Coordinates of C-alpha atoms and ligand atoms in Angstrom, one line a residue:
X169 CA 29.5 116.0 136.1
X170 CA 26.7 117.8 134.4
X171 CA 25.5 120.2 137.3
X172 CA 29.0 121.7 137.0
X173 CA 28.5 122.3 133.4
X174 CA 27.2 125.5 131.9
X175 CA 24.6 125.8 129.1
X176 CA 25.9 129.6 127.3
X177 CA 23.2 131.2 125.4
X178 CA 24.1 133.5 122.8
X179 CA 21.5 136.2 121.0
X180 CA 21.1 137.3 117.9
X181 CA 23.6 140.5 118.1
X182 CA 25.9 137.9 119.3
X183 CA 26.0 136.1 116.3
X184 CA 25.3 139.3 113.8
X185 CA 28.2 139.0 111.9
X186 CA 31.7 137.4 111.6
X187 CA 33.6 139.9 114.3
X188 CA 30.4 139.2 116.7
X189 CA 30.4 135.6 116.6
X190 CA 34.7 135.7 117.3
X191 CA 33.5 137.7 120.5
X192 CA 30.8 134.9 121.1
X193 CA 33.8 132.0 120.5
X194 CA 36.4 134.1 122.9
X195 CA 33.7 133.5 125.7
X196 CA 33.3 129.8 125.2
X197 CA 37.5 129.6 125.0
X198 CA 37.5 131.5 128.6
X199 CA 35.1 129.0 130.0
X200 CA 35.9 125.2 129.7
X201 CA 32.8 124.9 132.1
X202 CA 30.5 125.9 128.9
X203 CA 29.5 122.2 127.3
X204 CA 26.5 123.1 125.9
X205 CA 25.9 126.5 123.3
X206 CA 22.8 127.5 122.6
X207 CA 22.2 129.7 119.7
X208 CA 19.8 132.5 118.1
X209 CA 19.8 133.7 114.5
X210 CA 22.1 136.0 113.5
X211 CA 20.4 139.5 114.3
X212 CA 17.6 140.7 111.9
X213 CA 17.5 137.1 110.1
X214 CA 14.3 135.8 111.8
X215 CA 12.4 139.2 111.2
X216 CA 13.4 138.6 107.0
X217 CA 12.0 135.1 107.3
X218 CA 8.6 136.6 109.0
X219 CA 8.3 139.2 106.0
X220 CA 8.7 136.3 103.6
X221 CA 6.4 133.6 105.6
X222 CA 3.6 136.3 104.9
X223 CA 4.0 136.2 101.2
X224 CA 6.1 138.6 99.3
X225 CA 5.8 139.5 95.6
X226 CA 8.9 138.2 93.4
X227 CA 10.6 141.5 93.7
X228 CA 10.6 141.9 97.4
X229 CA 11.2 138.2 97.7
X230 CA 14.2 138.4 95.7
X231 CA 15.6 141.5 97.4
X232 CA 15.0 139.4 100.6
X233 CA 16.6 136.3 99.4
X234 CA 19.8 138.5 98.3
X235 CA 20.1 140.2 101.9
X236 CA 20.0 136.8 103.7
X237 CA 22.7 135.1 100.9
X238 CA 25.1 138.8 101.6
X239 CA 24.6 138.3 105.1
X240 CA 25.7 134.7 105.3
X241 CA 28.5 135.1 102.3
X242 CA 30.2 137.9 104.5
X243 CA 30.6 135.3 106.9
X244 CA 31.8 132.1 104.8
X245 CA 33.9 134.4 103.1
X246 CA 36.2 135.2 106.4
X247 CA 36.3 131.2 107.3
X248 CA 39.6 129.4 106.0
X249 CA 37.7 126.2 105.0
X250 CA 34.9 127.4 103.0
X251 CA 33.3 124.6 100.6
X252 CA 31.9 122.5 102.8
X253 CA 30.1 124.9 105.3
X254 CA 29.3 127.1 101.7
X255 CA 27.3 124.2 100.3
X256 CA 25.5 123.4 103.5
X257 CA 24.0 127.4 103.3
X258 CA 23.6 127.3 99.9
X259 CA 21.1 124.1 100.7
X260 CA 19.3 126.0 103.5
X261 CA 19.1 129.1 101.4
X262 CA 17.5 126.7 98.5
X263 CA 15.1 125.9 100.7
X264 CA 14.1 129.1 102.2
X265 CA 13.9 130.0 98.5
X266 CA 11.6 127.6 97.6
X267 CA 9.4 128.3 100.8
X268 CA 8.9 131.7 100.6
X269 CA 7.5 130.9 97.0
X270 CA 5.0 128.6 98.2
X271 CA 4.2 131.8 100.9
X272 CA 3.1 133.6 97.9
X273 CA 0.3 131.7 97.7
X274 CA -0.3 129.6 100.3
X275 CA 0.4 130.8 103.9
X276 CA 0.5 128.7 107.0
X277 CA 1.6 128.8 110.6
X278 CA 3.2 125.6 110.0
X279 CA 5.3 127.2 106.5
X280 CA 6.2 129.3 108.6
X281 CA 7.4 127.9 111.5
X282 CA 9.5 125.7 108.7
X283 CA 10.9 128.8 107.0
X284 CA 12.1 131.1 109.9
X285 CA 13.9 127.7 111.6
X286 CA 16.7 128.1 109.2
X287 CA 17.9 131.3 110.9
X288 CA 18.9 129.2 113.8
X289 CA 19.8 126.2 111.8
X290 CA 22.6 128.5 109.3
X291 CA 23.8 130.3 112.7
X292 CA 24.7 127.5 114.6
X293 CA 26.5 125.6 111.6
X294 CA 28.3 128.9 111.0
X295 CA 29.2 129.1 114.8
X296 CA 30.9 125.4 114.9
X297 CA 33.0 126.4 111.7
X298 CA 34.3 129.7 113.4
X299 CA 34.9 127.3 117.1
X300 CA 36.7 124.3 114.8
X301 CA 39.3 127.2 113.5
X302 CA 39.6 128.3 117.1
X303 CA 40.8 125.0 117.7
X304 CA 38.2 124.2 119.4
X305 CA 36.6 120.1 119.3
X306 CA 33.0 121.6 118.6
X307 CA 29.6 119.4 117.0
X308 CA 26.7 120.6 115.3
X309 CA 23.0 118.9 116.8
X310 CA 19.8 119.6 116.0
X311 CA 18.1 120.5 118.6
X312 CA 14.7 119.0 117.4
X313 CA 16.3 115.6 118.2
X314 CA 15.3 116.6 122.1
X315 CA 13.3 119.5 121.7
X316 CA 9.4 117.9 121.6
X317 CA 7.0 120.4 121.4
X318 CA 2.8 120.6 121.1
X319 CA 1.9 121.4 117.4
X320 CA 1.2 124.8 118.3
X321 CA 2.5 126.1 115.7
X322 CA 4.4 129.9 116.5
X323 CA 4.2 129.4 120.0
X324 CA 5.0 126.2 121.0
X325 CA 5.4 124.9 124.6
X326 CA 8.5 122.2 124.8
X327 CA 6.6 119.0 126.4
X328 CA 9.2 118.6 129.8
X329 CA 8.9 115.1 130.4
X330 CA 9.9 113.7 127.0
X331 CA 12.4 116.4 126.7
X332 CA 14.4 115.1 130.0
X333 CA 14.4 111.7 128.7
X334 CA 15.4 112.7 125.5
X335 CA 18.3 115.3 126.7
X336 CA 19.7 112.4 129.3
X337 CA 20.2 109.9 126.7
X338 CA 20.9 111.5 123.6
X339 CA 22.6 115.1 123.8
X340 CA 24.2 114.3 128.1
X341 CA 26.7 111.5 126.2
X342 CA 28.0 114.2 123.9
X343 CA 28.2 117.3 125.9
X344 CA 31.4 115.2 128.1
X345 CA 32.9 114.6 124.3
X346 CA 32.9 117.6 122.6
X347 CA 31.5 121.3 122.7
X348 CA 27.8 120.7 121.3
X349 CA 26.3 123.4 119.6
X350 CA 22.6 124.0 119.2
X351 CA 19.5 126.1 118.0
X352 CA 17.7 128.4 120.7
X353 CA 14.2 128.8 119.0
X354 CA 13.0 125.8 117.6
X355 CA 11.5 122.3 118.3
X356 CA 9.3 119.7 116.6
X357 CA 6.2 118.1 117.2
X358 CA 5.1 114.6 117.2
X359 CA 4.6 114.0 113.6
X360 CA 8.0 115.7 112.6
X361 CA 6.9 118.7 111.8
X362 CA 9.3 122.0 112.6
X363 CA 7.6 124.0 115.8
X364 CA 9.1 127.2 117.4
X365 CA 8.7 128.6 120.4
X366 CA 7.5 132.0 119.7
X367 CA 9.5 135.6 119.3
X368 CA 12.6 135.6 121.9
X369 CA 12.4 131.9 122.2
X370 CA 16.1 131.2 122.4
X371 CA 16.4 131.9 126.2
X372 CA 13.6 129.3 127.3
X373 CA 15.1 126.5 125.1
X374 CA 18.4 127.6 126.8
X375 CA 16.8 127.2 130.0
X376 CA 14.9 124.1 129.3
X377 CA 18.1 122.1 128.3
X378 CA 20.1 123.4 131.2
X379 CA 17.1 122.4 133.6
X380 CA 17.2 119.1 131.6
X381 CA 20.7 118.7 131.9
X382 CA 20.2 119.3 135.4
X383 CA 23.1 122.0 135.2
X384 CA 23.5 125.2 138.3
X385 CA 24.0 127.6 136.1
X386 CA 23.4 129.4 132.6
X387 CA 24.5 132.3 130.8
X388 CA 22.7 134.6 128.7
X389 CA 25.0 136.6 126.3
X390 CA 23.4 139.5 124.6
X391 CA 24.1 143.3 123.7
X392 CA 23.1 144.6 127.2
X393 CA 25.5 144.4 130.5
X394 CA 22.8 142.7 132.3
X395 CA 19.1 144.0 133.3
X396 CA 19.1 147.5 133.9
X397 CA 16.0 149.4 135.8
X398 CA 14.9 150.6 132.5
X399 CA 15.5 149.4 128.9
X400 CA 19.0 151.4 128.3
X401 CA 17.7 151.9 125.1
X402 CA 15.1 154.4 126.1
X403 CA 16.5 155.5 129.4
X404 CA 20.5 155.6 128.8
X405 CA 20.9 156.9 132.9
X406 CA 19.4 153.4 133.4
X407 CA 21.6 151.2 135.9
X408 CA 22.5 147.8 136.3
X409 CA 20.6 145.7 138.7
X410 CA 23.7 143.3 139.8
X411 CA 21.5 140.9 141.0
X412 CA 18.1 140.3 141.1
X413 CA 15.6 137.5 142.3
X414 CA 13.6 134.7 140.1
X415 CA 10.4 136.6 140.3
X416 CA 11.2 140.2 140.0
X417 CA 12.8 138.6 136.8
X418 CA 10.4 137.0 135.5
X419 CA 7.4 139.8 136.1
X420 CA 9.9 142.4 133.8
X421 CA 9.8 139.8 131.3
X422 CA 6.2 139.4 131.8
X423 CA 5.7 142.9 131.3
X424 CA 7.8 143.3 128.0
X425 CA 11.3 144.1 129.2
X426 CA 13.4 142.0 126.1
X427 CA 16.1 141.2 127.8
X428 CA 15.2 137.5 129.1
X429 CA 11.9 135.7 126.9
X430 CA 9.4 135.3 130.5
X431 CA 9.7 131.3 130.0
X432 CA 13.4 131.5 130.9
X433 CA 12.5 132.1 134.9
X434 CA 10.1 128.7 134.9
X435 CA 13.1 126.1 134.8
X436 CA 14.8 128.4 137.5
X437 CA 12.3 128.8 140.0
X438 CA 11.9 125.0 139.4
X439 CA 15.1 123.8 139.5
X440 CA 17.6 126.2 141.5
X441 CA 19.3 127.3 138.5
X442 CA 20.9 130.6 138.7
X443 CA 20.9 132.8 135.3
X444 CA 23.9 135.5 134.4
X445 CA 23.0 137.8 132.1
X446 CA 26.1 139.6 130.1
X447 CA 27.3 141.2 126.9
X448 CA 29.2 139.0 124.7
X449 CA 31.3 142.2 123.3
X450 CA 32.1 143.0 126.9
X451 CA 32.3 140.6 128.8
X452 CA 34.5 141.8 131.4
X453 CA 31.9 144.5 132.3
X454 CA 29.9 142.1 134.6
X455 CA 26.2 141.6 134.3
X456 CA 23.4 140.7 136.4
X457 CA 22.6 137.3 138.4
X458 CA 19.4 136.1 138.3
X459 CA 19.0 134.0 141.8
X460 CA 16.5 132.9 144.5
X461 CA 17.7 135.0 147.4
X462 CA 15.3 137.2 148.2
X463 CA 15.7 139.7 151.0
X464 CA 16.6 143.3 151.2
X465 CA 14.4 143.4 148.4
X466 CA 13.5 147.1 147.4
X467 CA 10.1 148.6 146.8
X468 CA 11.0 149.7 143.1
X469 CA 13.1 147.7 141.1
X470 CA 12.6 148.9 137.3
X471 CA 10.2 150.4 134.6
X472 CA 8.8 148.3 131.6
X473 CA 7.5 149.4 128.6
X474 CA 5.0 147.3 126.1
X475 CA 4.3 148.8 123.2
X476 CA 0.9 147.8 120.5
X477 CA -1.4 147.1 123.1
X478 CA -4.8 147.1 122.2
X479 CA -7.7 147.5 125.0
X480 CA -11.0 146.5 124.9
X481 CA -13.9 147.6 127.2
X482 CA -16.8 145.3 126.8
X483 CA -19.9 147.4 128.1
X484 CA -22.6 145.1 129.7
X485 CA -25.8 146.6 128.3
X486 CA -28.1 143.1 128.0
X487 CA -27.2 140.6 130.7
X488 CA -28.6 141.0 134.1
X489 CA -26.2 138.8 135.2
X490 CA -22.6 140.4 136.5
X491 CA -20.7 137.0 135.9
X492 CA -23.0 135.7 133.4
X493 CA -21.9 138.0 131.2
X494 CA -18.0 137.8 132.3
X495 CA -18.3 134.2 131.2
X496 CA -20.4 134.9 128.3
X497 CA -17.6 137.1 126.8
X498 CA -14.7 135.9 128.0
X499 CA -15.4 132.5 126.3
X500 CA -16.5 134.3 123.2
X501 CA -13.1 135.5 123.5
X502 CA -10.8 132.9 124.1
X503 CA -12.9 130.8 121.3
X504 CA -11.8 132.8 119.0
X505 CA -8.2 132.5 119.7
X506 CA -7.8 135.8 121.5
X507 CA -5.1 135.9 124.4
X508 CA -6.2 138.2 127.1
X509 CA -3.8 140.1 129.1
X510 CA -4.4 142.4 131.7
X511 CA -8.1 142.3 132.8
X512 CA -10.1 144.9 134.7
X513 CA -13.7 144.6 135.8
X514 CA -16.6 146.5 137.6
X515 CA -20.1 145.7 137.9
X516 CA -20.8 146.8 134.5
X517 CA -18.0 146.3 132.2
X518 CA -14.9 144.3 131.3
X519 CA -11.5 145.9 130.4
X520 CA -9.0 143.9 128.4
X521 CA -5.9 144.3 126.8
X522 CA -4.8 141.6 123.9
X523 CA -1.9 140.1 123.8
X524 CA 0.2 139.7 120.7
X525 CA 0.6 136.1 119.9
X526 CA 2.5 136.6 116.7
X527 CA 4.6 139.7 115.6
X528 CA 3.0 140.7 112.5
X529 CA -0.5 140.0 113.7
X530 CA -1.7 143.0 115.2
X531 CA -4.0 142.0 118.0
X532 CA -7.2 144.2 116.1
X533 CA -6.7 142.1 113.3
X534 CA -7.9 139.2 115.4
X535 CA -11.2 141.1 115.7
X536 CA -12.3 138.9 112.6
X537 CA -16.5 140.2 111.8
X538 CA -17.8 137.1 113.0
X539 CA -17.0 137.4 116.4
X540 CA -18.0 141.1 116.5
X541 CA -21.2 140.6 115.4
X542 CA -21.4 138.2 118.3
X543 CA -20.0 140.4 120.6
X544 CA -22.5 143.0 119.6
X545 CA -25.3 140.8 120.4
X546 CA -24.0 140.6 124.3
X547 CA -22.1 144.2 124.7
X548 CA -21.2 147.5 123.7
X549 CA -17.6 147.2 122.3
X550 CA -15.2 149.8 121.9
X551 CA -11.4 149.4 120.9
X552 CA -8.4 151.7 121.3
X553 CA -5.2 151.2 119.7
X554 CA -2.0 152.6 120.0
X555 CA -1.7 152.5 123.6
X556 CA 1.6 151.1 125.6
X557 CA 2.0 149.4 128.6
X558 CA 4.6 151.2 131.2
X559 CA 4.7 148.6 134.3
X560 CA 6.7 149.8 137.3
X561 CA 7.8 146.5 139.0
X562 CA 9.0 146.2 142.8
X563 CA 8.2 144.3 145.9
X564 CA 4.7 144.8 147.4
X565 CA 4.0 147.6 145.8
X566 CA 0.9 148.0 146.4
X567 CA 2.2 149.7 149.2
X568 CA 3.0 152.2 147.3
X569 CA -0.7 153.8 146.7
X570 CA 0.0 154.9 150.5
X571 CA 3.4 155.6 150.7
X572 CA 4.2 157.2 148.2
X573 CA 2.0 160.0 147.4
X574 CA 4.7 162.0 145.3
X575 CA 4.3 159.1 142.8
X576 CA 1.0 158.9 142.3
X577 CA 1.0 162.4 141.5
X578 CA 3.2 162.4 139.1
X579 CA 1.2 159.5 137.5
X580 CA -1.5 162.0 137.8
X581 CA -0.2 164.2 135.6
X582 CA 0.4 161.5 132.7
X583 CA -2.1 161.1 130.4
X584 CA -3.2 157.9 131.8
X585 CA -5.8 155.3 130.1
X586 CA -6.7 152.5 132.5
X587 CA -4.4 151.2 135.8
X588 CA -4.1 147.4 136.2
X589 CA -3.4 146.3 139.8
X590 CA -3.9 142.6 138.8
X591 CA -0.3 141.6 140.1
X592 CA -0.9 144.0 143.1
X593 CA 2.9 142.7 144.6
X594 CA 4.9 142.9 142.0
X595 CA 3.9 145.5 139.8
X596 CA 1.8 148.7 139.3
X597 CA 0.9 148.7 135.4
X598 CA -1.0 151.1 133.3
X599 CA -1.6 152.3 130.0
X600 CA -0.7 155.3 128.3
X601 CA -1.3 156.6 124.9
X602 CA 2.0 155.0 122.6
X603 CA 3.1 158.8 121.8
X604 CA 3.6 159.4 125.7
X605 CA 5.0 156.4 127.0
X606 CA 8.8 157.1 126.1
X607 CA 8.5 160.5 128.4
X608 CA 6.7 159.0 130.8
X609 CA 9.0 156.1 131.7
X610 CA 12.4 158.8 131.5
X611 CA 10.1 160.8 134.0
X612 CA 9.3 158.0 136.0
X613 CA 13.0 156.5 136.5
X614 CA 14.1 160.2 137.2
X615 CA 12.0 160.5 139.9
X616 CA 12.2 156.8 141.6
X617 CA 16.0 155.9 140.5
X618 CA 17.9 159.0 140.1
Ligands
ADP292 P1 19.2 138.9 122.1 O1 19.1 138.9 120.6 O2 20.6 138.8 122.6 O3 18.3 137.9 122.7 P2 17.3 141.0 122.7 O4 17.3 142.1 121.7 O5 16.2 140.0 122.7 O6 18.7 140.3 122.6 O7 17.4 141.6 124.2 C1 18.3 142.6 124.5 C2 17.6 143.9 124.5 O8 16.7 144.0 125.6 C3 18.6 145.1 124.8 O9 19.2 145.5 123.7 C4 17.6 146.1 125.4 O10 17.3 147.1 124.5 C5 16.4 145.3 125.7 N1 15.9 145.6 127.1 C6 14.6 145.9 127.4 N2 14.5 146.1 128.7 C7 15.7 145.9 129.3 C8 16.2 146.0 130.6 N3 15.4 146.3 131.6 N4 17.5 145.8 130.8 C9 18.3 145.5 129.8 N5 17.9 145.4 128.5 C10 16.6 145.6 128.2
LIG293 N1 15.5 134.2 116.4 C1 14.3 134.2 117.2 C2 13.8 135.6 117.2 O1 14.3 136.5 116.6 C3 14.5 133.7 118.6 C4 15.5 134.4 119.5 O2 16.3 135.2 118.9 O3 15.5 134.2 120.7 O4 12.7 135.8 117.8
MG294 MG1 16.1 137.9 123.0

């Protein structure tokens, strides 16, 4: 029955090499509840495909090409049957090949999304060869069979509906036949063309099947024991939060934390589905459970870091108007394409940070002339780079500007660029100059968590 089934998600340092994805296969051995394995590119792959989508010279592309051909040789080359699976690559890598000629020339969102799709697609065919010698009855699908996306190209939302229908009749057969193996990352939109889901993507498509499958459970596997208070990475004291609920979940991912893509959460807060989150190379070390119960919950729960922010104050020099000019700019904004964040305003300006919609745009890029000579007709405008977001997520914490006085004075002595209060339950956010952040956050989870 399917809600007894588990959909296993595994990263991209899960399937970084040969020895990595024999970890990944031990897990789905263990576990003859996993039916359904959902899969990233092989660690560093999608970044190479970015740097070629954005047009290389013939040099850099062939150096590229070379790394990406290494990379998937080093694998064929441990496999006992390699012809077949060799061919398939070799086709892919063709193709990429080709692409990242045209790239040269003629760039595109939609080349793009076309190009860096192959990571997933040469992963997950390499991952069914390495199962099939385990023994184990596995089939390739594409997930773009089920996967129906909008055409926005780079960040594509899945459309739900369609994707049910689709996942209950064509992938739910298979799952009670064989192992299925699939591609996190990627979809396709109504006219056929290859969409993805934007940078991290492979743990919503996870979550999207399992919530289409209607299964309890899925399991992230990644390089990480679970969600820590603080990326280990920059705090190594960092400890494990065993478990931890929907939303606090979902506002770290929100905020920048890595570990889980923030579109994981929405298919389990609407469907019940609990998310484990473990590391494929230990496995027995435990992890962390991502449910709905929710009490006992603590005021501080972990510290998030967002690097490349960009804020923008918008001075209102010319309107009379408080919200005519909010709606004056903000429109100018969002016509433009620009994603705002965090927002702050007062009677006479509007603070902004951008959001990165695509991870070799920098936001300040998107500040093309044409809409800051339009902006200059309605405001002053000023722009500051290299600033980082440090959130520090809890319960209610808002609370916390009365409680906890020590705090705040320890934020006082950060050099501190603007505090957001926009989420004023979950999280306390500001933004700090990029150099400062690191120190800042191993300051903060001394003082809160250790
Ligand atoms: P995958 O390729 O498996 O999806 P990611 O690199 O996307 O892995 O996410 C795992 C990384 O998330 C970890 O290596 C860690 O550095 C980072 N990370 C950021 N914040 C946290 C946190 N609070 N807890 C655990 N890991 C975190
Ligand atoms: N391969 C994609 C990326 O690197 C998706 C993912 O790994 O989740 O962003
Ligand atoms: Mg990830």
């Amino acid at each position: 029955m399917s809600h007894n089934l588990i959909v296993a998600k595994f990263g991209g340092s899960s399937m970084a090499d040969y020895i990595s994805m024999q970890h990944s296969a031990n897990i789905v051995l263990k576990n003859p509840a996993i039916r359904l394995v959902v899969l990233s590119a092989s660690a560093g792959v999608t970044n190479q495909l970015c740097l070629l989508a954005v047009g290389q010279h013939k040099k850099q592309r062939t150096s590229i090409l070379s790394q990406l051909v290494q990379m998937q040789e080093a694998i064929i080359n441990r496999l006992i049957h390699q012809e077949v699976i060799r061919n398939k690559i070799t086709c892919i890598l063709s193709n990429i090949q080709a692409l990242s000629k045209t790239a040269e020339f003629l760039q595109s969102s939609e080349l793009t999304d076309e190009l860096i799709s192959y990571g997933e697609l040469m992963s997950s065919l390499l991952f069914v060869e390495i199962l099939r010698e385990r023994k184990v009855v596995a089939e390739w699908f594409d997930v773009r069979r089920v996967m129906r996306t909008d055409a926005c190209f780079g960040s594509a939302e899945p459309k739900l509906s369609m994707l049910k229908e689709l996942v209950q009749h064509q992938l739910k057969p298979l799952v009670s036949k064989a192992l299925i193996v699939t591609q996190g990352f990627i979809g396709q939109e109504e006219k056929g063309r290859t969409t993805t889901l934007g940078r991290g993507g492979s743990d919503y498509s996870a979550a999207m099947l399992g919530e289409a499958l209607n299964v309890k459970r899925i399991d992230i596997w990644t390089d990480v024991s679970g969600i820590y208070t603080a990326d280990p990475r920059l705090v190594p004291s960092a400890k494990r939060i065993d478990k931890i609920t929907v939303k606090e979940a979902f506002t770290m991912a929100t905020f920048g934390a890595k570990v889980l893509h923030p579109g994981t959460l929405l298919p389990a807060v609407r469907s019940n589905m609990s998310i484990f989150i473990g590391s494929s190379k230990h496995p027995t070390a435990g992890g962390t459970v991502v449910c709905h119960e929710n009490h006992n919950l603590p005021l501080f729960r972990a510290l998030v870091l967002r690097s490349h922010q960009t804020l923008l104050t918008l001075h209102n020099i010319y309107i009379l108007d408080t919200f005519g000019f909010f709606e004056t700019v903000c429109q100018l904004l969002i016509r433009h394409g620009i994603h705002l964040d965090l927002i702050m305003r007062s009677e006479v300006k509007l603070a902004v940070t951008l959001e990165e919609t695509w991870s070799f745009v920098i936001a300040s890029d998107l500040l093309n002339p044409t809409l800051l000579t339009e902006l200059a007709a309605c405001c002053k405008l000023e722009v500051e780079e290299n600033l980082a977001l440090v959130s520090i997520i809890g319960n209610k914490i808002s609370r916390v500007k009365s409680t906890d006085q020590k705090l705040l004075s320890l934020l006082d002595s950060c050099n501190i660029r603007m505090v957001f209060d926009s989420y004023p339950q979950f999280a306390l956010c500001f933004l700090a100059p990029t150099n400062d952040a690191k120190q800042i956050i191993q300051m903060l989870h001394y003082k809160i968590f250790e």
